[in-house]
Short mmCIF file of C-alpha atoms in Angstrom, two decimals:
data_model
loop_
_atom_site.label_atom_id
_atom_site.label_comp_id
_atom_site.label_asym_id
_atom_site.label_seq_id
_atom_site.Cartn_x
_atom_site.Cartn_y
_atom_site.Cartn_z
CA MET A 26 49.33 -18.65 -100.16
CA ALA A 27 45.80 -19.99 -100.24
CA LYS A 28 44.52 -21.80 -103.17
CA LYS A 29 41.96 -20.19 -105.28
CA ARG A 30 38.53 -22.02 -105.18
CA PRO A 31 37.35 -22.98 -108.68
CA GLN A 32 34.79 -20.74 -110.14
CA THR A 33 31.39 -22.13 -110.47
CA LYS A 34 28.17 -20.82 -111.73
CA ALA A 35 25.41 -21.66 -109.50
CA LYS A 36 21.93 -22.06 -110.99
CA GLN A 37 19.77 -18.97 -110.45
CA PRO A 38 17.04 -19.72 -108.01
CA GLN A 39 13.62 -19.16 -109.35
CA PRO A 40 10.54 -18.17 -107.59
CA LYS A 41 8.37 -21.15 -106.40
CA ASP A 42 5.30 -20.05 -108.34
CA GLY A 43 7.17 -19.17 -111.52
CA GLY A 44 6.27 -15.29 -110.94
CA GLU A 45 8.58 -12.37 -110.52
CA ILE A 46 10.54 -12.10 -106.99
CA PRO A 47 8.74 -9.46 -104.61
CA VAL A 48 11.08 -6.80 -103.12
CA VAL A 49 11.32 -7.76 -99.43
CA GLY A 50 13.65 -6.40 -96.61
CA ALA A 51 17.57 -6.84 -97.30
CA ARG A 52 18.12 -9.23 -94.34
CA GLU A 53 14.91 -11.38 -95.04
CA PRO A 54 14.82 -14.64 -96.54
CA CYS A 55 14.68 -14.37 -100.45
CA PRO A 56 11.18 -15.32 -101.73
CA CYS A 57 12.75 -17.45 -104.41
CA GLY A 58 13.34 -20.26 -101.87
CA SER A 59 17.28 -20.34 -102.16
CA GLY A 60 17.55 -20.03 -98.22
CA ARG A 61 19.90 -17.10 -98.83
CA ARG A 62 19.21 -13.64 -97.59
CA TYR A 63 17.38 -11.32 -100.16
CA LYS A 64 20.30 -8.80 -100.53
CA ALA A 65 22.65 -12.08 -101.40
CA CYS A 66 20.34 -13.29 -103.82
CA HIS A 67 17.79 -11.57 -106.08
CA GLY A 68 18.32 -8.41 -104.15
CA ARG A 69 21.81 -8.05 -105.97
CA ALA A 70 20.04 -7.39 -109.45
CA ALA A 71 17.42 -5.50 -107.99
CA ALA A 72 19.62 -3.16 -106.14
CA HIS A 73 21.94 -2.55 -109.19
CA ALA A 74 18.95 -1.82 -111.25
CA VAL A 75 17.58 0.83 -109.10
CA THR A 76 20.99 2.32 -108.23
CA GLU A 77 22.40 2.72 -111.81
CA LEU A 78 22.56 6.44 -112.50
CA VAL A 79 20.61 7.98 -115.62
CA HIS A 80 22.50 10.79 -116.57
CA ARG A 81 19.55 12.81 -118.30
CA PRO A 82 16.55 11.60 -116.47
CA PHE A 83 14.13 14.03 -118.09
CA GLU A 84 15.62 13.51 -121.74
CA GLY A 85 12.55 13.12 -123.97
CA LEU A 86 9.95 15.32 -121.75
CA PRO A 87 8.59 18.58 -123.07
CA GLY A 88 10.69 21.36 -121.46
CA GLU A 89 13.80 19.24 -120.47
CA GLY A 90 15.64 22.52 -119.45
CA ASP A 91 12.62 23.64 -117.23
CA TRP A 92 12.44 20.30 -115.65
CA ILE A 93 16.10 20.82 -114.52
CA ALA A 94 15.80 24.32 -113.48
CA LEU A 95 12.90 23.54 -111.30
CA ARG A 96 14.75 20.66 -109.82
CA GLU A 97 17.90 22.30 -109.01
CA LEU A 98 17.59 26.21 -109.50
CA VAL A 99 14.22 27.56 -108.67
CA PRO A 100 12.71 27.72 -105.12
CA ALA A 101 8.90 27.95 -105.73
CA ALA A 102 7.17 26.94 -108.93
CA THR A 103 4.26 24.86 -110.13
CA VAL A 104 3.45 23.16 -113.57
CA GLU A 105 0.11 21.55 -114.66
CA LEU A 106 0.97 18.03 -115.93
CA LYS A 107 -1.12 16.06 -118.41
CA LEU A 108 -0.98 12.48 -118.41
CA LYS A 109 -1.02 10.25 -121.27
CA GLU A 110 -4.30 8.48 -119.92
CA SER A 111 -7.36 9.98 -118.42
CA LEU A 112 -7.07 11.05 -114.90
CA PRO A 113 -8.81 8.61 -112.50
CA GLU A 114 -12.15 9.37 -111.31
CA GLY A 115 -11.83 11.88 -108.26
CA VAL A 116 -8.42 13.43 -109.44
CA PRO A 117 -9.28 16.66 -110.93
CA SER A 118 -5.65 17.55 -111.63
CA VAL A 119 -1.95 16.67 -111.34
CA THR A 120 0.30 19.54 -110.40
CA LEU A 121 4.20 19.41 -110.22
CA ALA A 122 5.75 21.65 -107.42
CA THR A 123 9.30 22.37 -106.74
CA VAL A 124 8.81 21.64 -103.00
CA LEU A 125 5.98 20.47 -100.98
CA PRO A 126 5.33 21.16 -97.23
CA MET A 127 7.40 18.72 -94.63
CA ALA A 128 9.20 17.63 -97.94
CA TRP A 129 6.39 15.39 -98.97
CA PRO A 130 7.41 13.36 -102.17
CA ALA A 131 3.74 14.10 -103.05
CA LEU A 132 0.23 14.91 -101.58
CA ARG A 133 -3.20 14.15 -102.54
CA ARG A 134 -5.30 16.97 -101.44
CA ASP A 135 -8.80 17.07 -100.01
CA ASP A 136 -10.31 17.83 -103.20
CA GLY A 137 -8.75 14.82 -104.69
CA SER A 138 -5.97 16.79 -106.60
CA VAL A 139 -2.21 15.70 -106.87
CA LEU A 140 0.72 17.64 -106.00
CA LEU A 141 3.98 15.98 -107.11
CA GLY A 142 7.14 17.27 -105.36
CA LEU A 143 10.40 17.54 -107.63
CA GLN A 144 13.15 18.48 -105.30
CA ASN A 145 13.19 15.43 -103.00
CA ASP A 146 16.02 13.15 -102.47
CA THR A 147 15.33 9.81 -104.48
CA ALA A 148 16.30 6.09 -103.50
CA SER A 149 17.56 5.16 -107.01
CA GLY A 150 19.68 6.71 -109.73
CA ASP A 151 16.56 7.41 -111.92
CA ILE A 152 14.83 10.42 -110.74
CA SER A 153 12.32 9.96 -113.51
CA ARG A 154 11.43 6.25 -112.44
CA ASP A 155 11.08 7.67 -108.69
CA LEU A 156 8.88 10.19 -109.56
CA ALA A 157 6.72 8.15 -111.86
CA ASP A 158 6.26 5.65 -108.99
CA THR A 159 5.35 8.71 -106.53
CA LEU A 160 2.96 9.99 -109.10
CA GLN A 161 1.21 6.54 -109.55
CA ARG A 162 0.81 6.02 -105.88
CA ALA A 163 -0.60 9.78 -105.31
CA LEU A 164 -3.24 9.08 -107.86
CA THR A 165 -4.68 6.30 -105.71
CA ALA A 166 -3.89 7.69 -102.32
CA PRO A 167 -6.79 8.54 -99.99
CA PRO A 168 -7.75 12.29 -100.45
CA GLY A 169 -6.05 14.66 -97.68
CA THR A 170 -3.01 12.28 -97.34
CA PRO A 171 0.91 12.72 -98.24
CA VAL A 172 2.60 10.11 -99.91
CA GLU A 173 5.81 8.84 -98.46
CA GLY A 174 8.98 8.17 -100.41
CA ARG A 175 10.07 4.65 -101.12
CA ARG A 176 12.57 2.79 -103.59
CA ALA A 177 10.89 2.51 -107.00
CA PRO A 178 10.43 -0.99 -108.37
CA ALA A 179 13.01 -2.08 -110.76
CA GLY A 180 11.64 -1.92 -114.30
CA GLY A 181 8.66 0.34 -113.39
CA PRO A 182 7.51 3.12 -115.50
CA ARG A 183 9.25 6.44 -115.90
CA LEU A 184 7.80 9.88 -116.37
CA GLN A 185 8.16 9.36 -119.91
CA ASP A 186 5.85 6.56 -120.02
CA LEU A 187 3.16 8.50 -118.04
CA LEU A 188 3.01 12.04 -119.32
CA ASP A 189 1.69 13.22 -122.63
CA PRO A 190 4.57 13.75 -125.04
CA GLU A 191 2.41 16.40 -126.72
CA GLY A 192 1.71 18.19 -123.42
CA THR A 193 3.01 21.70 -122.84
CA PHE A 194 5.43 22.39 -119.89
CA GLU A 195 4.73 25.88 -118.63
CA PRO A 196 6.16 26.61 -115.20
CA VAL A 197 4.61 29.28 -113.01
CA VAL A 198 7.23 30.61 -110.70
CA HIS A 199 5.86 32.03 -107.49
CA SER A 200 7.39 34.48 -104.90
CA GLY A 201 6.66 32.10 -102.20
CA PHE A 202 4.76 28.89 -101.27
CA GLU A 203 1.34 30.04 -100.51
CA PHE A 204 0.35 27.56 -103.38
CA TRP A 205 0.92 24.84 -100.79
CA VAL A 206 -2.21 26.04 -98.57
CA PRO A 207 -5.33 26.77 -100.40
CA ASP A 208 -7.18 27.55 -96.95
CA ALA A 209 -4.39 29.02 -94.87
CA GLU A 210 -6.80 29.60 -91.94
CA ASN A 211 -7.27 26.12 -91.30
CA ALA A 212 -3.61 24.86 -91.83
CA THR A 213 -2.00 23.01 -89.20
CA ALA A 214 0.52 24.69 -87.03
CA GLU A 215 3.26 22.20 -88.56
CA VAL A 216 2.28 23.16 -92.04
CA THR A 217 2.08 26.71 -91.25
CA ALA A 218 5.61 26.79 -89.64
CA SER A 219 7.10 24.89 -92.68
CA LEU A 220 5.71 27.57 -94.93
CA GLU A 221 7.06 30.40 -93.04
CA ARG A 222 10.48 28.98 -93.08
CA ALA A 223 10.37 28.13 -96.77
CA ASN A 224 9.17 31.71 -97.76
CA ALA A 225 12.03 33.27 -95.68
CA ALA A 226 14.84 31.00 -97.70
CA ALA A 227 13.19 31.54 -101.07
CA ILE A 228 15.42 33.61 -103.60
CA PRO A 229 13.47 35.93 -105.90
CA THR A 230 13.33 34.41 -109.07
CA VAL A 231 11.82 35.21 -112.44
CA LYS A 232 11.61 32.94 -115.86
CA LEU A 233 12.47 35.03 -118.87
CA SER A 234 9.79 34.97 -121.44
CA GLY A 235 11.82 35.56 -124.74
CA VAL A 236 14.25 32.47 -124.46
CA ASP A 237 13.83 29.01 -123.17
CA ALA A 238 14.73 27.60 -119.51
CA ALA A 239 16.37 30.89 -118.57
CA TYR A 240 16.12 32.26 -114.88
CA TRP A 241 16.86 35.53 -113.27
CA CYS A 242 17.39 35.61 -109.57
CA GLU A 243 18.23 38.18 -106.98
CA THR A 244 20.79 37.77 -103.97
CA PRO A 245 22.01 40.40 -101.60
CA ASP A 246 25.13 41.14 -103.36
CA LYS A 247 24.51 40.79 -106.97
CA ASN A 248 21.78 39.25 -109.19
CA HIS A 249 22.25 36.12 -111.82
CA LEU A 250 20.92 34.78 -114.91
CA ARG A 251 21.02 30.93 -114.90
CA TRP A 252 20.12 29.60 -118.35
CA VAL A 253 19.68 25.74 -118.94
CA MET A 254 20.75 25.14 -122.42
CA PRO A 255 19.90 21.93 -124.69
CA TYR A 256 23.01 21.43 -126.29
CA ALA A 257 25.84 18.82 -126.08
CA GLU A 258 28.29 19.94 -123.53
CA GLU A 259 31.35 19.99 -125.64
CA GLN A 260 29.90 21.87 -128.56
CA LEU A 261 28.42 24.51 -126.24
CA LEU A 262 31.62 25.11 -124.26
CA ASP A 263 33.26 25.76 -127.53
CA ALA A 264 30.78 28.12 -128.60
CA LEU A 265 30.79 30.11 -125.35
CA ALA A 266 34.53 30.09 -125.40
CA ARG A 267 34.50 31.71 -129.00
CA LEU A 268 32.21 34.32 -127.70
CA HIS A 269 34.04 35.02 -124.43
CA ALA A 270 37.47 35.35 -126.33
CA ALA A 271 35.88 37.78 -128.73
CA GLY A 272 34.45 39.86 -125.88
CA ARG A 273 30.75 39.05 -126.81
CA SER A 274 29.73 36.72 -123.85
CA SER A 275 28.28 39.40 -121.85
CA LEU A 276 24.66 40.45 -121.58
CA GLY A 277 25.28 44.02 -121.39
CA GLU A 278 27.31 46.65 -119.42
CA GLY A 279 28.45 45.34 -115.85
CA THR A 280 27.26 41.73 -116.64
CA ARG A 281 29.76 38.79 -116.89
CA LEU A 282 29.72 35.08 -117.84
CA VAL A 283 31.36 33.54 -114.74
CA GLY A 284 30.85 30.08 -115.25
CA SER A 285 28.44 27.16 -115.33
CA PHE A 286 26.78 24.24 -113.50
CA ARG A 287 26.24 20.52 -115.01
CA ALA A 288 23.00 19.34 -114.17
CA HIS A 289 21.26 16.14 -115.12
CA GLY A 290 23.24 15.87 -118.33
CA LEU A 291 22.75 19.30 -119.56
CA THR A 292 24.99 22.58 -119.09
CA VAL A 293 23.82 25.79 -117.09
CA PRO A 294 25.66 29.07 -118.00
CA VAL A 295 25.66 31.50 -115.45
CA TRP A 296 26.04 35.35 -115.53
CA ASP A 297 26.56 37.84 -112.62
CA LEU A 298 24.48 40.74 -113.02
CA PRO A 299 24.84 44.28 -111.17
CA THR A 300 22.30 44.85 -108.52
CA GLY A 301 19.49 46.48 -109.81
CA VAL A 302 19.42 44.79 -113.14
CA THR A 303 16.02 43.31 -113.40
CA ALA A 304 14.49 40.25 -115.24
CA ASP A 305 12.84 42.70 -117.73
CA ASP A 306 16.27 44.43 -118.31
CA ILE A 307 17.88 41.31 -119.39
CA GLU A 308 14.93 40.06 -121.81
CA LYS A 309 16.33 41.96 -124.90
CA PRO A 310 19.99 41.16 -124.26
CA ALA A 311 19.39 37.60 -123.51
CA ALA A 312 17.28 37.27 -126.85
CA GLU A 313 20.48 39.01 -128.65
CA PHE A 314 23.07 36.66 -126.90
CA ALA A 315 20.90 33.60 -127.98
CA GLU A 316 21.38 34.83 -131.72
CA ARG A 317 25.14 35.11 -131.23
CA LEU A 318 25.26 31.81 -129.75
CA THR A 319 23.34 30.04 -132.58
CA THR A 320 26.00 31.32 -134.78
CA ALA A 321 28.67 30.10 -132.74
CA LEU A 322 27.55 26.59 -132.40
CA ALA A 323 27.45 26.42 -136.18
CA THR A 324 31.14 27.13 -136.35
CA ASP A 325 33.29 23.97 -136.56
CA ALA A 326 36.68 25.64 -137.14
CA PRO A 327 39.55 24.71 -134.51
CA LEU A 328 39.66 27.09 -131.53
CA THR A 329 42.24 29.73 -131.61
CA ALA A 330 44.85 29.91 -128.83
CA ASP A 331 42.76 32.83 -127.17
CA GLU A 332 39.58 30.59 -127.51
CA ARG A 333 41.16 27.47 -125.92
CA ARG A 334 42.41 29.92 -122.91
CA ALA A 335 38.78 31.10 -122.63
CA ARG A 336 37.55 27.41 -122.86
CA GLY A 337 39.89 26.39 -119.94
CA GLY A 338 38.75 29.05 -117.75
CA LEU A 339 35.02 28.21 -118.41
CA THR A 340 35.72 24.44 -117.73
CA ASN A 341 37.73 25.33 -114.39
CA ARG A 342 34.63 27.46 -113.14
CA GLN A 343 32.14 24.30 -113.94
CA VAL A 344 30.33 23.17 -111.03
CA THR A 345 28.26 19.51 -111.21
CA LEU A 346 25.24 19.77 -109.35
CA SER A 347 23.87 16.08 -110.26
#
């Protein structure tokens, strides 16, 4: 058996000029002057910093539930964003969009306005930091150009640092992606083709007006309501189980609570609805359910046997999206 080498703690190399270590290619020499490759030196800490998972990346932002819905559930929607600081000269507005043409992370339009895409893959475990980095680069990009994706610098700002905490978050759900192209007649063939493909795949979706972060959608076989709820998961599952065991978890005749998603730290209960039940039809039942849920959430008595069985069924039908 080989002898174990004594563990020694090497002195951490420092940058030659005393500044921060810049990010370089993983196989390139580390700028600190250690002689090792970046990935084996300062790149280790940087990689860990940008891959550590943030379970609730939108926590603290106005409309956290709607951020999650637009990220995971809603095909086409936009939201006007308000920054803490004044917009740079030449940038009239910043708009969050579920998806952008060609899956661009962001786009600086010809008129200087910025579109920020939400449903893109991100390079780190913190979606908020990646989006903030993309937004900052979009604000200074030349008009008429997309912004490419990249790994956000470790320690960079997050959306919570850039957006006005007092600003509203009011999604506008669209039937298609025509908001991509202000001047459809002059769009390139590539963008036009992307628009046609996106519209063909979009599921009709409507945001309910009477409750927060609830979205009706239509599919060929049945309709659904998907509702992002701001409560702690264990507490919410207990409350849903109490209602389900009591026969009070539906949203009316022919509807059924079928399970839930887990997305970005919050739980998203899902109901099956009969074909023909519209978003307007479900507004009143959803508001009534919200009242029943509030009462169930306030109950702290141990679950009964029937409630435990109901909770087990809900847990078994839970799917994690993120």
